[in-house]
Amino acid sequence: MYTTQMDAAKKGIITDEMRIVAEKEGVHVEKLRELVASGKVVIPANKNHKKLEPQGIGEGLRTKINVNIGISKDCCNFEMELEKAKKAIELKAEAIMDLSSYGKTREFRRKLVEMSPVMIGTVPVYDAVGFYEKDLKDISAEEFFEVVEKHAEDGVDFMTIHAGINRETAKRFKENGRLTNIVSRGGSLIFAWMELTGNENPFYEQYDRLLQIFEKYDVTISLGDALRPGSINDSTDASQIQELIVLGELTKRAWEKNVQVMIEGPGHMAINEIAPNMVLEKKLCHGAPFYVLGPIVTDIAPGYDHITSAIGGAIAAANGADFLCYVTPAEHLRLPDIDDMKEGIIAARIAAHAADIAKGIKGAREWDYQMSEARRNLDWNRMFELAIDREKAERYRKSSMPEDEDTCTMCGRMCAVKNTNKALKGEKINIL
């Protein structure tokens, strides 16, 4: 009847996934169908991901966040990464990317898909090196495609594919140079493979073959920005923009095959460049949803990049980005642990919500209104219920209790809220 969510939408069919997303977002389902048909909204939902609770990403919808996990050669604790996934789901992340690059990656991926109600994403090129246990130059184009198909079979909802870095864009990068060169792990692998073999990027050269796999399983293609800036010095340069133009061309080709598309965006960028870059991406990529890593707005804060990222993410999403990849305090330093992951998730969720207020997303301001109402009423239990991180709010409160229980130890009896409430009621105020 239909092959993908986009195919159904173009045919005027409203799928179960569209109905669920429309209800979650409080939008009319017919409007949502039109947005999916035009490519401005994606519903990543692999046919083999049976436990999925679908989410929409794109125009007019809440800003979603993604959490990265995965095993590596230096940190290959299988169970720990699954615990991270469970924690990410508990903390209301809408997506998890499995970036595993070592060991029993397929076993881990299948367990993750089996237990996860949230979208699962992967970067197959990471997996290829570990899966085949070969030097990069010895992996064939055929083997890259075999790994992609395995990920699709396993139920992955979206995959990052670095199809925009081809011989031409690589030449532009080499001619222009950069302070931090290529910082995308997947992008650097494809670039190195092309340099070592002398061949064209197989994902670009055989793009139609890739789309056949994605259409078969209804995998959303997340077109990776191999040439994203790794420092504010390199942002909005010729390499980044040329690749973005190519990604726009690849977007239209995917839509012709009814494959849903997201575009991945810059990693490091000065604040004043963020809004223009969001406009540029939406223009060059025809309104496709934009997925950004940060952007990190200054390069000098290792250990605090969840903050530099949240600043950039809020600005990006307020100006059109649809999907934020979280960044943790461990960015640039180590594989994050569970505590790092939690800090990154909360920071990203704050950024996403702040942006949704600015974008006028339905219901966004209501949450803040309810919190302000609880604060006016000095209703501490209600404040904790509404807090984005209830556990931390309660812990801070309990760690320093005031003499008057309806105040806090910052102001005590000088509490502005309490005294103003009393003054308005004509009640006696006792500050001493």
Short mmCIF file of N, CA, C and O in Angstrom, two decimals, residues 113-232:
data_model
loop_
_atom_site.label_atom_id
_atom_site.label_comp_id
_atom_site.label_asym_id
_atom_site.label_seq_id
_atom_site.Cartn_x
_atom_site.Cartn_y
_atom_site.Cartn_z
N VAL A 113 17.63 -1.80 20.24
CA VAL A 113 16.39 -1.63 19.48
C VAL A 113 15.25 -2.38 20.17
O VAL A 113 14.13 -1.87 20.28
N GLU A 114 15.55 -3.58 20.65
CA GLU A 114 14.52 -4.41 21.27
C GLU A 114 13.94 -3.77 22.53
O GLU A 114 12.75 -3.88 22.80
N MET A 115 14.79 -3.06 23.31
CA MET A 115 14.31 -2.51 24.58
C MET A 115 13.86 -1.06 24.49
O MET A 115 13.28 -0.53 25.42
N SER A 116 14.11 -0.40 23.36
CA SER A 116 13.94 1.05 23.31
C SER A 116 12.62 1.50 22.68
O SER A 116 12.34 1.19 21.53
N PRO A 117 11.84 2.33 23.40
CA PRO A 117 10.66 2.96 22.79
C PRO A 117 11.02 4.23 22.03
O PRO A 117 10.16 4.81 21.37
N VAL A 118 12.28 4.71 22.14
CA VAL A 118 12.68 5.94 21.46
C VAL A 118 13.41 5.60 20.17
O VAL A 118 13.88 4.48 19.96
N MET A 119 13.53 6.59 19.29
CA MET A 119 14.21 6.41 18.01
C MET A 119 15.66 5.99 18.23
O MET A 119 16.33 6.51 19.12
N ILE A 120 16.13 5.09 17.38
CA ILE A 120 17.53 4.66 17.42
C ILE A 120 18.22 5.08 16.13
O ILE A 120 17.71 4.83 15.04
N GLY A 121 19.37 5.72 16.29
CA GLY A 121 20.19 6.10 15.13
C GLY A 121 21.56 5.46 15.22
O GLY A 121 22.01 5.06 16.30
N THR A 122 22.23 5.34 14.08
CA THR A 122 23.59 4.81 14.04
C THR A 122 24.39 5.52 12.96
O THR A 122 23.84 6.25 12.13
N VAL A 123 25.71 5.26 12.97
CA VAL A 123 26.60 5.72 11.92
C VAL A 123 27.32 4.47 11.40
O VAL A 123 28.34 4.07 11.96
N PRO A 124 26.81 3.84 10.35
CA PRO A 124 27.34 2.54 9.92
C PRO A 124 28.82 2.52 9.61
O PRO A 124 29.48 1.49 9.82
N VAL A 125 29.38 3.63 9.14
CA VAL A 125 30.80 3.64 8.78
C VAL A 125 31.67 3.41 10.01
O VAL A 125 32.75 2.84 9.91
N TYR A 126 31.21 3.83 11.21
CA TYR A 126 31.97 3.53 12.43
C TYR A 126 32.07 2.02 12.62
O TYR A 126 33.11 1.49 13.01
N ASP A 127 30.93 1.39 12.41
CA ASP A 127 30.81 -0.04 12.69
C ASP A 127 31.63 -0.89 11.73
O ASP A 127 32.11 -1.96 12.08
N ALA A 128 31.78 -0.41 10.49
CA ALA A 128 32.43 -1.22 9.45
C ALA A 128 33.86 -1.60 9.83
O ALA A 128 34.28 -2.76 9.64
N VAL A 129 34.60 -0.65 10.41
CA VAL A 129 35.99 -0.91 10.74
C VAL A 129 36.09 -2.04 11.78
O VAL A 129 36.87 -2.98 11.63
N GLY A 130 35.28 -1.94 12.84
CA GLY A 130 35.31 -2.97 13.86
C GLY A 130 34.70 -4.28 13.41
O GLY A 130 35.19 -5.37 13.75
N PHE A 131 33.65 -4.20 12.62
CA PHE A 131 32.93 -5.40 12.19
C PHE A 131 33.82 -6.30 11.32
O PHE A 131 33.84 -7.52 11.48
N TYR A 132 34.52 -5.69 10.39
CA TYR A 132 35.34 -6.48 9.47
C TYR A 132 36.76 -6.72 9.99
O TYR A 132 37.48 -7.56 9.45
N GLU A 133 37.16 -5.97 11.03
CA GLU A 133 38.51 -6.08 11.58
C GLU A 133 39.56 -6.00 10.49
O GLU A 133 40.47 -6.82 10.39
N LYS A 134 39.39 -4.97 9.66
CA LYS A 134 40.31 -4.72 8.55
C LYS A 134 40.85 -3.30 8.65
O LYS A 134 40.23 -2.43 9.27
N ASP A 135 41.99 -3.07 8.02
CA ASP A 135 42.44 -1.69 7.84
C ASP A 135 41.42 -0.95 6.99
O ASP A 135 40.79 -1.55 6.09
N LEU A 136 41.29 0.33 7.22
CA LEU A 136 40.29 1.13 6.51
C LEU A 136 40.42 1.00 5.00
O LEU A 136 39.42 0.82 4.29
N LYS A 137 41.64 1.05 4.50
CA LYS A 137 41.85 1.02 3.04
C LYS A 137 41.43 -0.30 2.41
O LYS A 137 41.19 -0.38 1.20
N ASP A 138 41.32 -1.36 3.23
CA ASP A 138 40.99 -2.69 2.71
C ASP A 138 39.49 -2.97 2.71
O ASP A 138 39.05 -4.01 2.20
N ILE A 139 38.70 -2.07 3.29
CA ILE A 139 37.25 -2.25 3.27
C ILE A 139 36.72 -1.84 1.91
O ILE A 139 37.06 -0.77 1.39
N SER A 140 35.90 -2.68 1.32
CA SER A 140 35.38 -2.40 -0.02
C SER A 140 34.07 -1.62 0.06
O SER A 140 33.40 -1.60 1.11
N ALA A 141 33.71 -1.01 -1.04
CA ALA A 141 32.42 -0.32 -1.11
C ALA A 141 31.28 -1.30 -0.82
O ALA A 141 30.31 -0.96 -0.12
N GLU A 142 31.41 -2.50 -1.33
CA GLU A 142 30.39 -3.53 -1.10
C GLU A 142 30.22 -3.78 0.39
O GLU A 142 29.09 -3.94 0.88
N GLU A 143 31.32 -3.84 1.10
CA GLU A 143 31.25 -4.11 2.55
C GLU A 143 30.61 -2.95 3.31
O GLU A 143 29.88 -3.17 4.28
N PHE A 144 30.87 -1.73 2.88
CA PHE A 144 30.18 -0.59 3.51
C PHE A 144 28.66 -0.74 3.37
O PHE A 144 27.91 -0.52 4.33
N PHE A 145 28.21 -1.14 2.20
CA PHE A 145 26.77 -1.29 1.98
C PHE A 145 26.20 -2.48 2.75
O PHE A 145 25.04 -2.43 3.20
N GLU A 146 26.99 -3.52 2.92
CA GLU A 146 26.52 -4.67 3.71
C GLU A 146 26.24 -4.25 5.15
O GLU A 146 25.25 -4.69 5.77
N VAL A 147 27.10 -3.41 5.71
CA VAL A 147 26.89 -2.93 7.08
C VAL A 147 25.64 -2.07 7.17
O VAL A 147 24.84 -2.20 8.11
N VAL A 148 25.43 -1.20 6.20
CA VAL A 148 24.23 -0.38 6.18
C VAL A 148 22.98 -1.25 6.18
O VAL A 148 22.03 -1.00 6.95
N GLU A 149 22.97 -2.27 5.35
CA GLU A 149 21.80 -3.16 5.28
C GLU A 149 21.58 -3.89 6.60
O GLU A 149 20.43 -4.05 7.04
N LYS A 150 22.65 -4.30 7.27
CA LYS A 150 22.50 -4.97 8.57
C LYS A 150 21.86 -4.03 9.59
O LYS A 150 20.99 -4.44 10.37
N HIS A 151 22.30 -2.79 9.61
CA HIS A 151 21.71 -1.82 10.54
C HIS A 151 20.22 -1.63 10.24
O HIS A 151 19.41 -1.53 11.17
N ALA A 152 19.87 -1.56 8.98
CA ALA A 152 18.47 -1.40 8.59
C ALA A 152 17.65 -2.62 9.01
O ALA A 152 16.56 -2.48 9.57
N GLU A 153 18.18 -3.80 8.77
CA GLU A 153 17.50 -5.03 9.16
C GLU A 153 17.25 -5.08 10.67
O GLU A 153 16.23 -5.60 11.12
N ASP A 154 18.19 -4.54 11.43
CA ASP A 154 18.12 -4.62 12.89
C ASP A 154 17.12 -3.63 13.48
O ASP A 154 16.89 -3.64 14.70
N GLY A 155 16.54 -2.75 12.66
CA GLY A 155 15.49 -1.86 13.15
C GLY A 155 15.91 -0.44 13.44
O GLY A 155 15.17 0.31 14.09
N VAL A 156 17.08 -0.04 12.97
CA VAL A 156 17.56 1.33 13.20
C VAL A 156 16.66 2.33 12.45
O VAL A 156 16.36 2.13 11.28
N ASP A 157 16.25 3.39 13.14
CA ASP A 157 15.27 4.32 12.58
C ASP A 157 15.89 5.41 11.71
O ASP A 157 15.25 5.89 10.77
N PHE A 158 17.09 5.83 12.04
CA PHE A 158 17.77 6.80 11.20
C PHE A 158 19.27 6.52 11.23
O PHE A 158 19.81 6.02 12.21
N MET A 159 19.92 6.81 10.12
CA MET A 159 21.36 6.59 10.01
C MET A 159 22.03 7.84 9.48
O MET A 159 21.55 8.47 8.55
N THR A 160 23.17 8.15 10.11
CA THR A 160 24.02 9.22 9.58
C THR A 160 24.88 8.66 8.46
O THR A 160 25.64 7.71 8.67
N ILE A 161 24.73 9.24 7.30
CA ILE A 161 25.51 8.84 6.12
C ILE A 161 26.24 10.07 5.59
O ILE A 161 25.60 11.07 5.24
N HIS A 162 27.55 9.98 5.52
CA HIS A 162 28.35 11.13 5.04
C HIS A 162 28.50 11.04 3.53
O HIS A 162 29.56 10.70 3.00
N ALA A 163 27.40 11.34 2.84
CA ALA A 163 27.39 11.24 1.38
C ALA A 163 27.79 12.55 0.71
O ALA A 163 28.01 12.58 -0.50
N GLY A 164 27.89 13.63 1.47
CA GLY A 164 28.18 14.93 0.88
C GLY A 164 29.65 15.22 0.68
O GLY A 164 30.01 16.17 -0.02
N ILE A 165 30.51 14.41 1.31
CA ILE A 165 31.94 14.59 1.06
C ILE A 165 32.35 13.68 -0.09
O ILE A 165 32.40 12.46 0.04
N ASN A 166 32.56 14.27 -1.25
CA ASN A 166 32.97 13.52 -2.44
C ASN A 166 34.33 14.03 -2.90
O ASN A 166 34.97 14.84 -2.22
N ARG A 167 34.79 13.56 -4.02
CA ARG A 167 36.12 13.97 -4.48
C ARG A 167 36.20 15.49 -4.67
O ARG A 167 37.23 16.12 -4.38
N GLU A 168 35.10 16.07 -5.13
CA GLU A 168 35.10 17.51 -5.38
C GLU A 168 35.14 18.32 -4.09
O GLU A 168 35.93 19.26 -3.95
N THR A 169 34.29 17.96 -3.11
CA THR A 169 34.29 18.70 -1.85
C THR A 169 35.58 18.46 -1.07
O THR A 169 36.07 19.36 -0.38
N ALA A 170 36.13 17.27 -1.17
CA ALA A 170 37.42 16.98 -0.53
C ALA A 170 38.52 17.85 -1.13
O ALA A 170 39.41 18.34 -0.41
N LYS A 171 38.48 18.04 -2.44
CA LYS A 171 39.47 18.89 -3.11
C LYS A 171 39.36 20.32 -2.61
O LYS A 171 40.37 20.99 -2.34
N ARG A 172 38.15 20.82 -2.45
CA ARG A 172 37.93 22.17 -1.94
C ARG A 172 38.50 22.31 -0.53
O ARG A 172 39.14 23.30 -0.19
N PHE A 173 38.26 21.29 0.30
CA PHE A 173 38.80 21.30 1.66
C PHE A 173 40.33 21.37 1.65
O PHE A 173 40.94 22.17 2.36
N LYS A 174 40.96 20.56 0.83
CA LYS A 174 42.43 20.53 0.79
C LYS A 174 43.01 21.83 0.25
O LYS A 174 44.06 22.29 0.72
N GLU A 175 42.35 22.43 -0.70
CA GLU A 175 42.85 23.68 -1.29
C GLU A 175 42.72 24.86 -0.34
O GLU A 175 43.58 25.75 -0.32
N ASN A 176 41.65 24.89 0.45
CA ASN A 176 41.39 26.03 1.32
C ASN A 176 42.02 25.89 2.70
O ASN A 176 42.37 26.89 3.32
N GLY A 177 42.13 24.65 3.17
CA GLY A 177 42.73 24.45 4.48
C GLY A 177 41.82 24.88 5.61
O GLY A 177 40.85 25.62 5.42
N ARG A 178 42.15 24.40 6.82
CA ARG A 178 41.37 24.71 8.01
C ARG A 178 42.26 24.64 9.24
O ARG A 178 43.25 23.90 9.24
N LEU A 179 41.87 25.34 10.27
CA LEU A 179 42.61 25.26 11.52
C LEU A 179 42.50 23.88 12.15
O LEU A 179 43.49 23.29 12.58
N THR A 180 41.27 23.33 12.18
CA THR A 180 41.06 22.03 12.82
C THR A 180 40.71 20.92 11.82
O THR A 180 40.23 19.85 12.22
N ASN A 181 40.91 21.17 10.56
CA ASN A 181 40.72 20.15 9.51
C ASN A 181 39.35 19.50 9.59
O ASN A 181 38.34 20.17 9.67
N ILE A 182 39.28 18.15 9.57
CA ILE A 182 38.00 17.44 9.63
C ILE A 182 37.84 16.83 11.02
O ILE A 182 38.66 16.01 11.43
N VAL A 183 36.80 17.23 11.74
CA VAL A 183 36.59 16.72 13.10
C VAL A 183 35.45 15.71 13.18
O VAL A 183 35.26 15.07 14.21
N SER A 184 34.68 15.56 12.11
CA SER A 184 33.64 14.53 12.06
C SER A 184 34.33 13.17 11.96
O SER A 184 35.12 12.92 11.05
N ARG A 185 34.04 12.27 12.91
CA ARG A 185 34.68 10.95 12.88
C ARG A 185 34.32 10.21 11.60
O ARG A 185 35.18 9.68 10.91
N GLY A 186 33.01 10.17 11.28
CA GLY A 186 32.59 9.50 10.06
C GLY A 186 33.13 10.18 8.81
O GLY A 186 33.57 9.53 7.86
N GLY A 187 33.11 11.51 8.84
CA GLY A 187 33.63 12.26 7.71
C GLY A 187 35.10 12.02 7.49
O GLY A 187 35.57 11.87 6.35
N SER A 188 35.87 11.95 8.58
CA SER A 188 37.31 11.72 8.46
C SER A 188 37.60 10.32 7.92
O SER A 188 38.55 10.12 7.16
N LEU A 189 36.77 9.35 8.31
CA LEU A 189 36.96 7.98 7.81
C LEU A 189 36.70 7.91 6.31
O LEU A 189 37.47 7.28 5.57
N ILE A 190 35.63 8.55 5.85
CA ILE A 190 35.34 8.54 4.41
C ILE A 190 36.42 9.30 3.65
O ILE A 190 36.88 8.86 2.58
N PHE A 191 36.84 10.45 4.16
CA PHE A 191 37.90 11.23 3.51
C PHE A 191 39.18 10.39 3.41
O PHE A 191 39.81 10.32 2.35
N ALA A 192 39.56 9.77 4.53
CA ALA A 192 40.78 8.96 4.53
C ALA A 192 40.66 7.79 3.55
O ALA A 192 41.62 7.46 2.83
N TRP A 193 39.48 7.16 3.51
CA TRP A 193 39.27 6.03 2.60
C TRP A 193 39.43 6.48 1.15
O TRP A 193 40.08 5.79 0.35
N MET A 194 38.88 7.63 0.81
CA MET A 194 39.03 8.15 -0.55
C MET A 194 40.50 8.45 -0.86
O MET A 194 41.00 8.14 -1.95
N GLU A 195 41.21 9.03 0.10
CA GLU A 195 42.61 9.35 -0.11
C GLU A 195 43.46 8.09 -0.25
O GLU A 195 44.38 8.03 -1.08
N LEU A 196 43.16 7.08 0.54
CA LEU A 196 43.95 5.85 0.53
C LEU A 196 43.70 5.00 -0.71
O LEU A 196 44.60 4.32 -1.21
N THR A 197 42.45 5.01 -1.18
CA THR A 197 42.08 4.12 -2.30
C THR A 197 42.05 4.84 -3.64
O THR A 197 42.09 4.20 -4.69
N GLY A 198 41.91 6.16 -3.63
CA GLY A 198 41.75 6.91 -4.87
C GLY A 198 40.37 6.81 -5.45
O GLY A 198 40.11 7.28 -6.58
N ASN A 199 39.42 6.24 -4.69
CA ASN A 199 38.05 6.03 -5.18
C ASN A 199 37.12 7.14 -4.70
O ASN A 199 37.40 7.85 -3.74
N GLU A 200 35.99 7.24 -5.38
CA GLU A 200 34.94 8.17 -4.97
C GLU A 200 34.23 7.60 -3.73
O GLU A 200 34.20 6.38 -3.51
N ASN A 201 33.67 8.48 -2.92
CA ASN A 201 32.85 8.07 -1.77
C ASN A 201 31.73 7.17 -2.28
O ASN A 201 30.88 7.60 -3.06
N PRO A 202 31.68 5.89 -1.83
CA PRO A 202 30.66 4.98 -2.37
C PRO A 202 29.24 5.42 -2.05
O PRO A 202 28.31 5.14 -2.81
N PHE A 203 29.05 6.12 -0.93
CA PHE A 203 27.71 6.55 -0.57
C PHE A 203 27.22 7.68 -1.47
O PHE A 203 26.01 7.87 -1.63
N TYR A 204 28.14 8.43 -2.03
CA TYR A 204 27.79 9.45 -3.03
C TYR A 204 27.67 8.81 -4.41
O TYR A 204 26.69 9.04 -5.12
N GLU A 205 28.64 7.99 -4.76
CA GLU A 205 28.68 7.39 -6.09
C GLU A 205 27.51 6.43 -6.32
O GLU A 205 26.96 6.35 -7.42
N GLN A 206 27.12 5.69 -5.28
CA GLN A 206 26.02 4.72 -5.40
C GLN A 206 24.84 5.14 -4.51
O GLN A 206 24.22 4.32 -3.84
N TYR A 207 24.53 6.41 -4.56
CA TYR A 207 23.49 6.97 -3.69
C TYR A 207 22.13 6.32 -3.94
O TYR A 207 21.38 6.05 -2.98
N ASP A 208 21.81 6.02 -5.17
CA ASP A 208 20.51 5.39 -5.47
C ASP A 208 20.41 4.01 -4.83
O ASP A 208 19.34 3.61 -4.37
N ARG A 209 21.52 3.31 -4.79
CA ARG A 209 21.54 2.00 -4.12
C ARG A 209 21.27 2.16 -2.63
O ARG A 209 20.52 1.37 -2.03
N LEU A 210 21.88 3.16 -2.04
CA LEU A 210 21.65 3.45 -0.62
C LEU A 210 20.18 3.75 -0.36
O LEU A 210 19.58 3.24 0.59
N LEU A 211 19.58 4.55 -1.23
CA LEU A 211 18.17 4.91 -1.07
C LEU A 211 17.25 3.71 -1.17
O LEU A 211 16.21 3.66 -0.50
N GLN A 212 17.61 2.73 -1.96
CA GLN A 212 16.80 1.51 -2.07
C GLN A 212 16.73 0.80 -0.73
O GLN A 212 15.67 0.30 -0.33
N ILE A 213 17.86 0.74 -0.02
CA ILE A 213 17.88 0.10 1.30
C ILE A 213 17.01 0.89 2.27
O ILE A 213 16.19 0.33 3.02
N PHE A 214 17.16 2.21 2.25
CA PHE A 214 16.42 3.04 3.19
C PHE A 214 14.92 2.99 2.92
O PHE A 214 14.11 2.97 3.85
N GLU A 215 14.55 2.95 1.67
CA GLU A 215 13.13 2.86 1.33
C GLU A 215 12.55 1.52 1.77
O GLU A 215 11.43 1.45 2.28
N LYS A 216 13.31 0.46 1.60
CA LYS A 216 12.83 -0.90 1.93
C LYS A 216 12.42 -1.00 3.39
O LYS A 216 11.40 -1.63 3.72
N TYR A 217 13.19 -0.39 4.29
CA TYR A 217 12.93 -0.52 5.72
C TYR A 217 12.31 0.75 6.32
O TYR A 217 12.00 0.77 7.50
N ASP A 218 12.14 1.77 5.53
CA ASP A 218 11.72 3.10 5.97
C ASP A 218 12.68 3.64 7.03
O ASP A 218 12.29 4.01 8.14
N VAL A 219 13.94 3.69 6.65
CA VAL A 219 14.96 4.34 7.47
C VAL A 219 15.08 5.79 7.02
O VAL A 219 15.11 6.06 5.82
N THR A 220 15.13 6.70 7.97
CA THR A 220 15.36 8.11 7.64
C THR A 220 16.85 8.33 7.46
O THR A 220 17.65 7.91 8.30
N ILE A 221 17.23 8.99 6.37
CA ILE A 221 18.64 9.30 6.14
C ILE A 221 18.98 10.63 6.79
O ILE A 221 18.29 11.63 6.57
N SER A 222 19.96 10.61 7.66
CA SER A 222 20.47 11.82 8.28
C SER A 222 21.76 12.16 7.56
O SER A 222 22.79 11.51 7.77
N LEU A 223 21.69 13.12 6.67
CA LEU A 223 22.83 13.43 5.82
C LEU A 223 23.90 14.14 6.64
O LEU A 223 23.75 15.30 7.03
N GLY A 224 24.99 13.41 6.91
CA GLY A 224 26.02 13.89 7.82
C GLY A 224 26.87 14.99 7.24
O GLY A 224 27.19 14.99 6.05
N ASP A 225 27.24 15.93 8.10
CA ASP A 225 28.10 17.04 7.68
C ASP A 225 29.55 16.69 8.00
O ASP A 225 30.08 17.06 9.04
N ALA A 226 30.16 15.98 7.07
CA ALA A 226 31.54 15.55 7.24
C ALA A 226 32.47 16.74 7.43
O ALA A 226 33.49 16.64 8.12
N LEU A 227 32.13 17.87 6.85
CA LEU A 227 32.97 19.06 6.89
C LEU A 227 32.41 20.11 7.84
O LEU A 227 32.60 21.30 7.65
N ARG A 228 31.74 19.65 8.90
CA ARG A 228 31.26 20.61 9.89
C ARG A 228 32.47 21.24 10.58
O ARG A 228 33.53 20.62 10.73
N PRO A 229 32.36 22.49 10.99
CA PRO A 229 33.48 23.16 11.64
C PRO A 229 33.78 22.60 13.02
O PRO A 229 32.86 22.37 13.81
N GLY A 230 35.04 22.36 13.30
CA GLY A 230 35.46 21.87 14.61
C GLY A 230 36.02 22.95 15.49
O GLY A 230 36.55 22.68 16.57
N SER A 231 35.90 24.20 15.05
CA SER A 231 36.31 25.36 15.84
C SER A 231 35.56 26.56 15.30
O SER A 231 35.10 26.55 14.14
N ILE A 232 35.41 27.59 16.11
CA ILE A 232 34.69 28.76 15.61
C ILE A 232 35.49 29.43 14.49
O ILE A 232 34.92 30.14 13.66
#
